[in-house]
mmCIF file of C-alpha atoms in Angstrom:
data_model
loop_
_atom_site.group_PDB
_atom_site.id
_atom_site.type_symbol
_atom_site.label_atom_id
_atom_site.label_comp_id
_atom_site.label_asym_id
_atom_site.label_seq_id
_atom_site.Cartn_x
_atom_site.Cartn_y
_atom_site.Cartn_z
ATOM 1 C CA UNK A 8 1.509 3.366 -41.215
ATOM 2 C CA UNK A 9 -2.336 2.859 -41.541
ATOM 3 C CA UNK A 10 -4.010 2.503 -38.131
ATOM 4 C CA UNK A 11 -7.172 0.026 -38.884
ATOM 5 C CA UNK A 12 -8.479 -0.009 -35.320
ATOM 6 C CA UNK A 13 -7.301 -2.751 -33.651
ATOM 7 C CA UNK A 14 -4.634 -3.864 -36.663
ATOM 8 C CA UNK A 15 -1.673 -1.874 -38.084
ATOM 9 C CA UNK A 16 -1.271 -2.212 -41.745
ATOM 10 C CA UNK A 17 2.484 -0.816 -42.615
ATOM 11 C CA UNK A 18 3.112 -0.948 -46.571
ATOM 12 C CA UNK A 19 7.054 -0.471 -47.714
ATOM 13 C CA UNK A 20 8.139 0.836 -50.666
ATOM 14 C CA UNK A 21 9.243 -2.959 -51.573
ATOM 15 C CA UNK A 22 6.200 -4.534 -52.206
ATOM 16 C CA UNK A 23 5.729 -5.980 -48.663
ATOM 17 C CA UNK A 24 2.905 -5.188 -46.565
ATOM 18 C CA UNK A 25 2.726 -6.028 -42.734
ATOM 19 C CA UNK A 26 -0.334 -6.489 -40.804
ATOM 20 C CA UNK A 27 0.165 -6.231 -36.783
ATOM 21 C CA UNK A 28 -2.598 -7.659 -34.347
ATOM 22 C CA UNK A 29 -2.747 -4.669 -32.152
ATOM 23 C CA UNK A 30 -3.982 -5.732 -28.674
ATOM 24 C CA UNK A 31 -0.765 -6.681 -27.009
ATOM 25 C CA UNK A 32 -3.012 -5.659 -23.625
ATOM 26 C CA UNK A 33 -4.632 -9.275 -24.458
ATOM 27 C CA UNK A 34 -2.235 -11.114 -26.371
ATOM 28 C CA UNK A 35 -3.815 -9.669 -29.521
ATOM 29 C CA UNK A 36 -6.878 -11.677 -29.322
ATOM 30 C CA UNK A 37 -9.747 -10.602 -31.455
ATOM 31 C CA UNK A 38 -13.142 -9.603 -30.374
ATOM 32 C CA UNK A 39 -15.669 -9.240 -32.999
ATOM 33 C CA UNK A 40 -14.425 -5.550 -34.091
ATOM 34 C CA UNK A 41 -10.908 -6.876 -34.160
ATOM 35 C CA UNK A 42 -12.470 -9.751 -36.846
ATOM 36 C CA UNK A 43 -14.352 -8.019 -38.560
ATOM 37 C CA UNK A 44 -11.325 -5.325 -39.353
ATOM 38 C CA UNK A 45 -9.360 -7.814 -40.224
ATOM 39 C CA UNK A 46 -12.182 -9.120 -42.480
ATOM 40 C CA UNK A 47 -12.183 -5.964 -44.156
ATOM 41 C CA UNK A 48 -8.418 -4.939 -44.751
ATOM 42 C CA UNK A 49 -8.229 -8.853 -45.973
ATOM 43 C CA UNK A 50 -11.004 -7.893 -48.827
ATOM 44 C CA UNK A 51 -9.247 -4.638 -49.734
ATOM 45 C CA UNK A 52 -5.798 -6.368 -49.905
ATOM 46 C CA UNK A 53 -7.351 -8.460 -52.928
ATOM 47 C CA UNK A 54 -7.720 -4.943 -54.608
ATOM 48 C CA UNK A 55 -3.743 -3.909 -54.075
ATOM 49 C CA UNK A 56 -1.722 -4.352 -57.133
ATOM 50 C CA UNK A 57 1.366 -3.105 -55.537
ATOM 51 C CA UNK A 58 1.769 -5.293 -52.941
ATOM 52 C CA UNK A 59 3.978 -8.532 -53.539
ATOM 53 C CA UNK A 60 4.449 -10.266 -49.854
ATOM 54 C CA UNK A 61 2.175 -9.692 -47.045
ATOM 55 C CA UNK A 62 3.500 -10.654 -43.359
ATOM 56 C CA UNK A 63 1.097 -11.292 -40.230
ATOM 57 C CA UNK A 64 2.592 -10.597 -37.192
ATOM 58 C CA UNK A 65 1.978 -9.385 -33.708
ATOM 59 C CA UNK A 66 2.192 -6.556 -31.761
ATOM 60 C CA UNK A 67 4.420 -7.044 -28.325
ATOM 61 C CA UNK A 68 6.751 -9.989 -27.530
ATOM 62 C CA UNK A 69 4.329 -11.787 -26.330
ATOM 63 C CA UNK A 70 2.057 -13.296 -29.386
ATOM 64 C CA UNK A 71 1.261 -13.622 -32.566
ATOM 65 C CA UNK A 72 -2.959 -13.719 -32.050
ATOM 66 C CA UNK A 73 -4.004 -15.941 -28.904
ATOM 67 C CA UNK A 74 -7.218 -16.317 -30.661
ATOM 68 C CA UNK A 75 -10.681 -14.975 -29.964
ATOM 69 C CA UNK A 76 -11.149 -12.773 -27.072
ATOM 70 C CA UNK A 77 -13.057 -15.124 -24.902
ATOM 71 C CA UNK A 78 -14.233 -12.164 -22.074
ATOM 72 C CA UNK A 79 -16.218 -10.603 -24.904
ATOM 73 C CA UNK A 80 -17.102 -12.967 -27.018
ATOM 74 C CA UNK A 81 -18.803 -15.188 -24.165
ATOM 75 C CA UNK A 82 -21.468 -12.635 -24.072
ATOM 76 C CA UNK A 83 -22.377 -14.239 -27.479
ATOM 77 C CA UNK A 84 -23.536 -17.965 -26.372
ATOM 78 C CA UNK A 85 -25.968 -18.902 -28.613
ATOM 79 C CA UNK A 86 -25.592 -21.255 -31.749
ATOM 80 C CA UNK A 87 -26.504 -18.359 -34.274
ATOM 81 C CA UNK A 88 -23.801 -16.115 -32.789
ATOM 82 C CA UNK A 89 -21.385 -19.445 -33.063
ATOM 83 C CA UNK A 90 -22.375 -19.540 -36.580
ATOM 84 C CA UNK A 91 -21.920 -15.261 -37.654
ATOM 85 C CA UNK A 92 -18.619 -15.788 -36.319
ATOM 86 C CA UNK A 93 -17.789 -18.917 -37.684
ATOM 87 C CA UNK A 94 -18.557 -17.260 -41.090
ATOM 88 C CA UNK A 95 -16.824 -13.703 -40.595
ATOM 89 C CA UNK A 96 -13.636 -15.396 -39.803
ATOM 90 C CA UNK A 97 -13.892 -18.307 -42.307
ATOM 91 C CA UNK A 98 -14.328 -16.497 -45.142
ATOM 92 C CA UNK A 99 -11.819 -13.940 -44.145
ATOM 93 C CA UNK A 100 -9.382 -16.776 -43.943
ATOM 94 C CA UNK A 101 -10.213 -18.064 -47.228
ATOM 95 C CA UNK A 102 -10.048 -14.529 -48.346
ATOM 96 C CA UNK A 103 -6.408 -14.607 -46.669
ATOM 97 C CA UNK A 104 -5.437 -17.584 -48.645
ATOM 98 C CA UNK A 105 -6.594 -16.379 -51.736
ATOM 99 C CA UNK A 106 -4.850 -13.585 -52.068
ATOM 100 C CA UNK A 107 -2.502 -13.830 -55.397
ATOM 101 C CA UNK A 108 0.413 -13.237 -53.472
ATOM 102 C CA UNK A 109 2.440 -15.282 -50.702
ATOM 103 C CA UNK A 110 1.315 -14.215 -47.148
ATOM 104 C CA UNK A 111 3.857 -15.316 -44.346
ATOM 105 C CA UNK A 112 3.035 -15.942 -40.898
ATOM 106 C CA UNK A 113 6.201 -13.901 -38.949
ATOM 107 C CA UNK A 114 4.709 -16.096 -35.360
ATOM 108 C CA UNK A 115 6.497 -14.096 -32.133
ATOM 109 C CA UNK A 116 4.779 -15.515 -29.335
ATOM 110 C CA UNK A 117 1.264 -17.468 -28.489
ATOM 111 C CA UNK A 118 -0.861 -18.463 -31.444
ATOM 112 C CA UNK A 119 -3.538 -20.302 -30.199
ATOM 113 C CA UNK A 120 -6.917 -21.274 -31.426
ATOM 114 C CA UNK A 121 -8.222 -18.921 -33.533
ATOM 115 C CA UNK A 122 -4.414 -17.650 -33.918
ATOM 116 C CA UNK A 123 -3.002 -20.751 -35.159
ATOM 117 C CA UNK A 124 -6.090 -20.955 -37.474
ATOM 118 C CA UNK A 125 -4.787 -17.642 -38.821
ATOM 119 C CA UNK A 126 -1.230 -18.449 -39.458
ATOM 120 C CA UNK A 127 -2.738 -22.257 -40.919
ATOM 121 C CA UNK A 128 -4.006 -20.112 -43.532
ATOM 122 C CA UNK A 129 -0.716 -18.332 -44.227
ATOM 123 C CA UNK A 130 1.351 -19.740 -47.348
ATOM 124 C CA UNK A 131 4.774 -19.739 -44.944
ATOM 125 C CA UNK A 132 5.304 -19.934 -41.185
ATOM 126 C CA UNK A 133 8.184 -18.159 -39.501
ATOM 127 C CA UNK A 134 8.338 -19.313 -36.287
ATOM 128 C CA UNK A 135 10.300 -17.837 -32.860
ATOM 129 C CA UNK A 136 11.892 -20.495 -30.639
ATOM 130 C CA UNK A 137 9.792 -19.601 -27.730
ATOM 131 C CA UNK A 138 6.312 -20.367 -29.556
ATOM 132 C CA UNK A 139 3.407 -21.838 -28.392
ATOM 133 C CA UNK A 140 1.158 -22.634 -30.586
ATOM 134 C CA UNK A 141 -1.670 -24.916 -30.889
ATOM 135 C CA UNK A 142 -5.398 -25.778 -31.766
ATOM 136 C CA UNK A 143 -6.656 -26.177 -28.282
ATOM 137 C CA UNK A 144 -10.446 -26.098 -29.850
ATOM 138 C CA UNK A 145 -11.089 -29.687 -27.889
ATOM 139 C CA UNK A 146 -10.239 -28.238 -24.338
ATOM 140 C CA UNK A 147 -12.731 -25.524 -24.664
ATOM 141 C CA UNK A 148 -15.699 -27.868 -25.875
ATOM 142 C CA UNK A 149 -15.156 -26.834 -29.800
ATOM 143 C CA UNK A 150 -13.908 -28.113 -33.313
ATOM 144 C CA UNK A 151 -12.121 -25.889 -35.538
ATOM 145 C CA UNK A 152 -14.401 -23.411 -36.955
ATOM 146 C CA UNK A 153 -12.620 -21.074 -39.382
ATOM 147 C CA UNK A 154 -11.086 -24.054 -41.527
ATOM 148 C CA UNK A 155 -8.203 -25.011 -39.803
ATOM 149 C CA UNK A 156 -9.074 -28.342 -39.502
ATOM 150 C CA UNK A 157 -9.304 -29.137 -43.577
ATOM 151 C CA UNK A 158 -5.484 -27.146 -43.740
ATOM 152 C CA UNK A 159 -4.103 -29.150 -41.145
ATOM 153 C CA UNK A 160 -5.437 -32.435 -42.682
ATOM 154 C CA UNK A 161 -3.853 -31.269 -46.137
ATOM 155 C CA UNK A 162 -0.178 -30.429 -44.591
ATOM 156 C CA UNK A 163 0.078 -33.355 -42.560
ATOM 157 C CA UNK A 164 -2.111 -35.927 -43.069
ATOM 158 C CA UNK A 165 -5.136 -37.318 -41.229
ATOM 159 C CA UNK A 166 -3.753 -39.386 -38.657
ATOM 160 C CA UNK A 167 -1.839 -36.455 -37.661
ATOM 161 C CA UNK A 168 -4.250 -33.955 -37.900
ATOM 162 C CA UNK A 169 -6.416 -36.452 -35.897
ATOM 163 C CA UNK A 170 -3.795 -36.579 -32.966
ATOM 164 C CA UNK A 171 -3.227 -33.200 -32.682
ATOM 165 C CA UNK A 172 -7.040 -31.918 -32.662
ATOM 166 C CA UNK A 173 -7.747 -34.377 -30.285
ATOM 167 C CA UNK A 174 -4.620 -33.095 -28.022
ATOM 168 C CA UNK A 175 -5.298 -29.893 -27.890
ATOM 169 C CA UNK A 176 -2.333 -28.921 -25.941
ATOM 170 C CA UNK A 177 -0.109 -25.996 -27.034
ATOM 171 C CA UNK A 178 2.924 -26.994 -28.749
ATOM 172 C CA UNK A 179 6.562 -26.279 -28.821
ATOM 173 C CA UNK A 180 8.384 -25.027 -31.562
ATOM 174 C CA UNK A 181 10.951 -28.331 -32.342
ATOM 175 C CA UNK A 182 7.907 -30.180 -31.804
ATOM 176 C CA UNK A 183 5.963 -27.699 -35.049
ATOM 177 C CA UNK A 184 8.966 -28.734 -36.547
ATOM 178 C CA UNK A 185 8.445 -32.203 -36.520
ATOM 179 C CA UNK A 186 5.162 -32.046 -37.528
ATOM 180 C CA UNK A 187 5.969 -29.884 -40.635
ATOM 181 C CA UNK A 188 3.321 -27.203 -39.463
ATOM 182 C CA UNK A 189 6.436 -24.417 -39.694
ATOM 183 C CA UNK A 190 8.879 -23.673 -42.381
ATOM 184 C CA UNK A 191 11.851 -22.092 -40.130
ATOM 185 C CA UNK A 192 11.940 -21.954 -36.115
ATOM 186 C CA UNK A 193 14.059 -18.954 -35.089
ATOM 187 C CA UNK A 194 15.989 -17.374 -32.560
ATOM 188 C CA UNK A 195 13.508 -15.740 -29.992
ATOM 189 C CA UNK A 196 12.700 -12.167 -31.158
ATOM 190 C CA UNK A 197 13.570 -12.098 -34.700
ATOM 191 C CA UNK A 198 10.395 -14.073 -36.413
ATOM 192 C CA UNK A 199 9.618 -10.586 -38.176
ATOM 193 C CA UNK A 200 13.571 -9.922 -39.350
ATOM 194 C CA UNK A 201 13.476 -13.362 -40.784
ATOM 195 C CA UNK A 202 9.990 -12.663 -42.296
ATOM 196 C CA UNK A 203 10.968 -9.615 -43.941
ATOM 197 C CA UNK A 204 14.098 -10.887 -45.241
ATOM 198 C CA UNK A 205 12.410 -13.620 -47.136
ATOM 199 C CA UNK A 206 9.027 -11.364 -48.188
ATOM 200 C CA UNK A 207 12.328 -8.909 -49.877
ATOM 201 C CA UNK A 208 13.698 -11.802 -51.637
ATOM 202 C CA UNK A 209 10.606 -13.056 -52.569
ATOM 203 C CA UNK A 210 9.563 -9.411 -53.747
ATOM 204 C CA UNK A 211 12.833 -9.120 -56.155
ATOM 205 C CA UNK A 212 11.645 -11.745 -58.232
ATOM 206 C CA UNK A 213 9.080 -11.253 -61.049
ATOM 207 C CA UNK A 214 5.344 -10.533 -59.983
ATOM 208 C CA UNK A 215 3.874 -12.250 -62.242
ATOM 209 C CA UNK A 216 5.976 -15.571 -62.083
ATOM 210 C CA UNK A 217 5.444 -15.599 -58.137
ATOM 211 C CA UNK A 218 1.824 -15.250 -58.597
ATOM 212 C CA UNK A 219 1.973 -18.387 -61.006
ATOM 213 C CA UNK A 220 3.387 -20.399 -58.457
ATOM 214 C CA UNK A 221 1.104 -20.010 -56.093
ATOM 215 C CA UNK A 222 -1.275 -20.731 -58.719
ATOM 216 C CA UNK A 223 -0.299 -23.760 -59.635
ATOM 217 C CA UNK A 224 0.707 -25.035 -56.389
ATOM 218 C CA UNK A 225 -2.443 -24.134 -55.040
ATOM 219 C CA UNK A 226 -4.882 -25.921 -58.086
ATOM 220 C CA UNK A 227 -2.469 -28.961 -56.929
ATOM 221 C CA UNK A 228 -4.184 -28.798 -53.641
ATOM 222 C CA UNK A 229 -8.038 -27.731 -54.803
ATOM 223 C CA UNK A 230 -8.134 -29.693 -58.403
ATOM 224 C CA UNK A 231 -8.337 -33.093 -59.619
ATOM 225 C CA UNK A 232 -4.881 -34.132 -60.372
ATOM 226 C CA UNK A 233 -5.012 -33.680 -64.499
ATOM 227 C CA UNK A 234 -6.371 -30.397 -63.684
ATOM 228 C CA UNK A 235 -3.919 -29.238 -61.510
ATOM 229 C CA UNK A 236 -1.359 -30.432 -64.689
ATOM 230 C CA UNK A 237 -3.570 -28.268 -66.759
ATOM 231 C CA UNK A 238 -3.480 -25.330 -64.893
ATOM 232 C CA UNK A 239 0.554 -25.122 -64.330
ATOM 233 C CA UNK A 240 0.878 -25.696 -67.910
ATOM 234 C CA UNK A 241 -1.600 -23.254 -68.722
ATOM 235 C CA UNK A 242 0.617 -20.582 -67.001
ATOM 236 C CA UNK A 243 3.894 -21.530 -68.626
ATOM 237 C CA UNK A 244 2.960 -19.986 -71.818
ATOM 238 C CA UNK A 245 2.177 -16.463 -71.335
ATOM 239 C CA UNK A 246 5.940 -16.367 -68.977
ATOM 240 C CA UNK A 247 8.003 -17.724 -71.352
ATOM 241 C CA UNK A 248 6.919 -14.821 -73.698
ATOM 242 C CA UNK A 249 7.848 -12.560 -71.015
ATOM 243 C CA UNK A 250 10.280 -9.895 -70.311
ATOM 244 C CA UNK A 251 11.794 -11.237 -67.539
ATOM 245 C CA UNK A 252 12.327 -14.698 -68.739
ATOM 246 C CA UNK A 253 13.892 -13.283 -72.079
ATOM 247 C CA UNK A 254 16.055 -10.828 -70.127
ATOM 248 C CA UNK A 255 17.529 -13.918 -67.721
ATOM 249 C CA UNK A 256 17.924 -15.735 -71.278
ATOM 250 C CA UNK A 257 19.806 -12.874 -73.075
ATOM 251 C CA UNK A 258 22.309 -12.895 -69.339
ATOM 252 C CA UNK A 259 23.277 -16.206 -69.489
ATOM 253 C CA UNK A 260 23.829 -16.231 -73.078
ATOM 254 C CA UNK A 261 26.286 -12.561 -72.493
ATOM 255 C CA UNK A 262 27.424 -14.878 -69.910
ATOM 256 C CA UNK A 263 28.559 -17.795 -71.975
ATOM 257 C CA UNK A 264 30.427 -15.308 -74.302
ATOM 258 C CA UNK A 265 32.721 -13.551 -71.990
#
C-alpha cells in the first residue's frame, strides 16, 4: 500500500492497481491537494508498465468522490482560480483516459459533480445499487468543467446529455441503467468485488492485445471514421505475429486432433 496523501494507491501482484479517494470524513471530496495528488499519481501511472487494470474507488461506504470540497474551495472565488482548477482536473482526466490500459470505475456510494466527472472518464462503470450519482453542475450555478460534458454527449447522445445537465438532480442506479451511463449495477457493498473480478479477468488476457482494443476503440471515438478503420487495422498486424495468438492457434489445432 502506497499512502499518496489524501489517495491510497494499492498495486497487486496481478496487474491491477486500485486508487482509493481517502477522505471518507467528507465523502472523499477533493480540495485542491486532494486534485492535485491525484493529478500526479495519474501522470506517473502513464510511466507503469506493470500495471494492466486500474480501479477507482472510494474509501468508506459512503462514496465514491462527492466532488470538489466546496468549504475549501469557496475560498477560491475568482474566475482565474475557476480556470487553475478547471485545468488541473481536466487534464488529469484526460490523463486518466489516456492511460493504455482499461481503468474501471468500482462506484460505492455518492459520485457527484466532480465525482461523476471522474468515473465519466473511466473506460467501465461498476455501479452499487444504492448509488447516487449525478452532474448537479446546473444547481450550483456551473457547467461541467473537467470534460464531462463532451463524454456524456459521446455515450448517450445530445438530447440526453442535454436533459440530464439541465436536471441536475442525482440519479438512481436503474435509472444510470437506463441511460447507459453504467455497465453493471450491483448488490450494495460489493462494487469493488465485482471490479476486481473483472480487472483479474481482464488482466489474464494478453497485454498487448488489451491495449489494442482500447486503441482502436478509442481512435473510433477521436478520428474521422476511415481513420479509425486505419488505426484498428494498423494494430492487427504486429498481433497476429504474436506469441499469444500463435499459442491459442497451436491449442485449438492439439484440440482438433484429440
Amino acid at each position: 500500500m502506497h499512502m499518496i496523501d489524501k489517495l491510497d494507491l494499492h498495486y497487486h501482484t496481478d496487474g491491477v492497481a486500485v486508487l482509493t479517494f481517502n477522505r471518507p470524513e467528507t465523502r472523499n471530496a477533493l480540495d485542491l491537494a486532494a486534485m492535485r495528488c491525484f493529478a500526479e499519481t495519474v501522470k506517473a501511472l502513464h510511466q507503469r508498465d506493470d500495471v494492466r487494470v486500474l480501479i477507482l474507488t472510494g474509501a468508506g461506504e459512503e462514496a465514491f468522490c462527492s466532488g470538489g470540497d466546496l468549504a475549501e474551495l469557496s475560498q477560491y472565488p475568482a474566475a482565474a482560480d475557476g480556470a487553475a482548477m478547471s485545468t488541473l482536473m481536466g487534464d488529469a482526466l484526460l490523463a486518466l483516459e489516456r492511460l493504455p490500459f482499461p481503468v474501471i470505475a468500482a462506484v460505492n456510494g455518492y459520485a457527484l459533480g466532480g465525482g461523476s466527472e471522474i468515473a465519466l472518464a473511466c473506460d467501465l462503470r461498476i455501479v452499487d445499487a444504492k448509488v447516487r450519482f449525478g452532474l448537479i453542475h446546473v444547481k450550483l450555478g456551473l457547467t461541467p468543467g473537467w470534460g464531462a460534458g463532451q463524454r456524456l454527449l459521446r455515450l448517450v447522445g445530445y438530447s440526453q446529455a442535454l436533459e440530464i445537465l439541465l436536471r441536475g438532480r442525482a440519479m438512481h442506479a436503474h435509472e444510470l441503467l437506463q441511460w447507459r451511463l453504467v455497465n453493471r449495477v450491483v448488490e450494495a457493498g460489493t462494487a469493488l468485488t465485482y471490479a476486481l473480478n473483472l480487472a483479474q479477468h481482464i488482466a489474464e488476457a494478453s497485454p498487448e492485445v488489451v491495449r489494442s482494443i482500447k486503441t482502436l476503440l478509442q481512435a473510433g471515438l477521436n478520428q474521422p471514421y476511415t481513420d479509425a478503420l486505419h488505426t484498428e487495422r494498423e494494430l492487427f498486424p504486429a498481433l497476429w505475429a504474436a506469441d499469444p495468438h500463435l499459442d491459442a492457434v497451436a491449442r485449438f489445432l492439439r484440440s482438433r486432433k484429440q
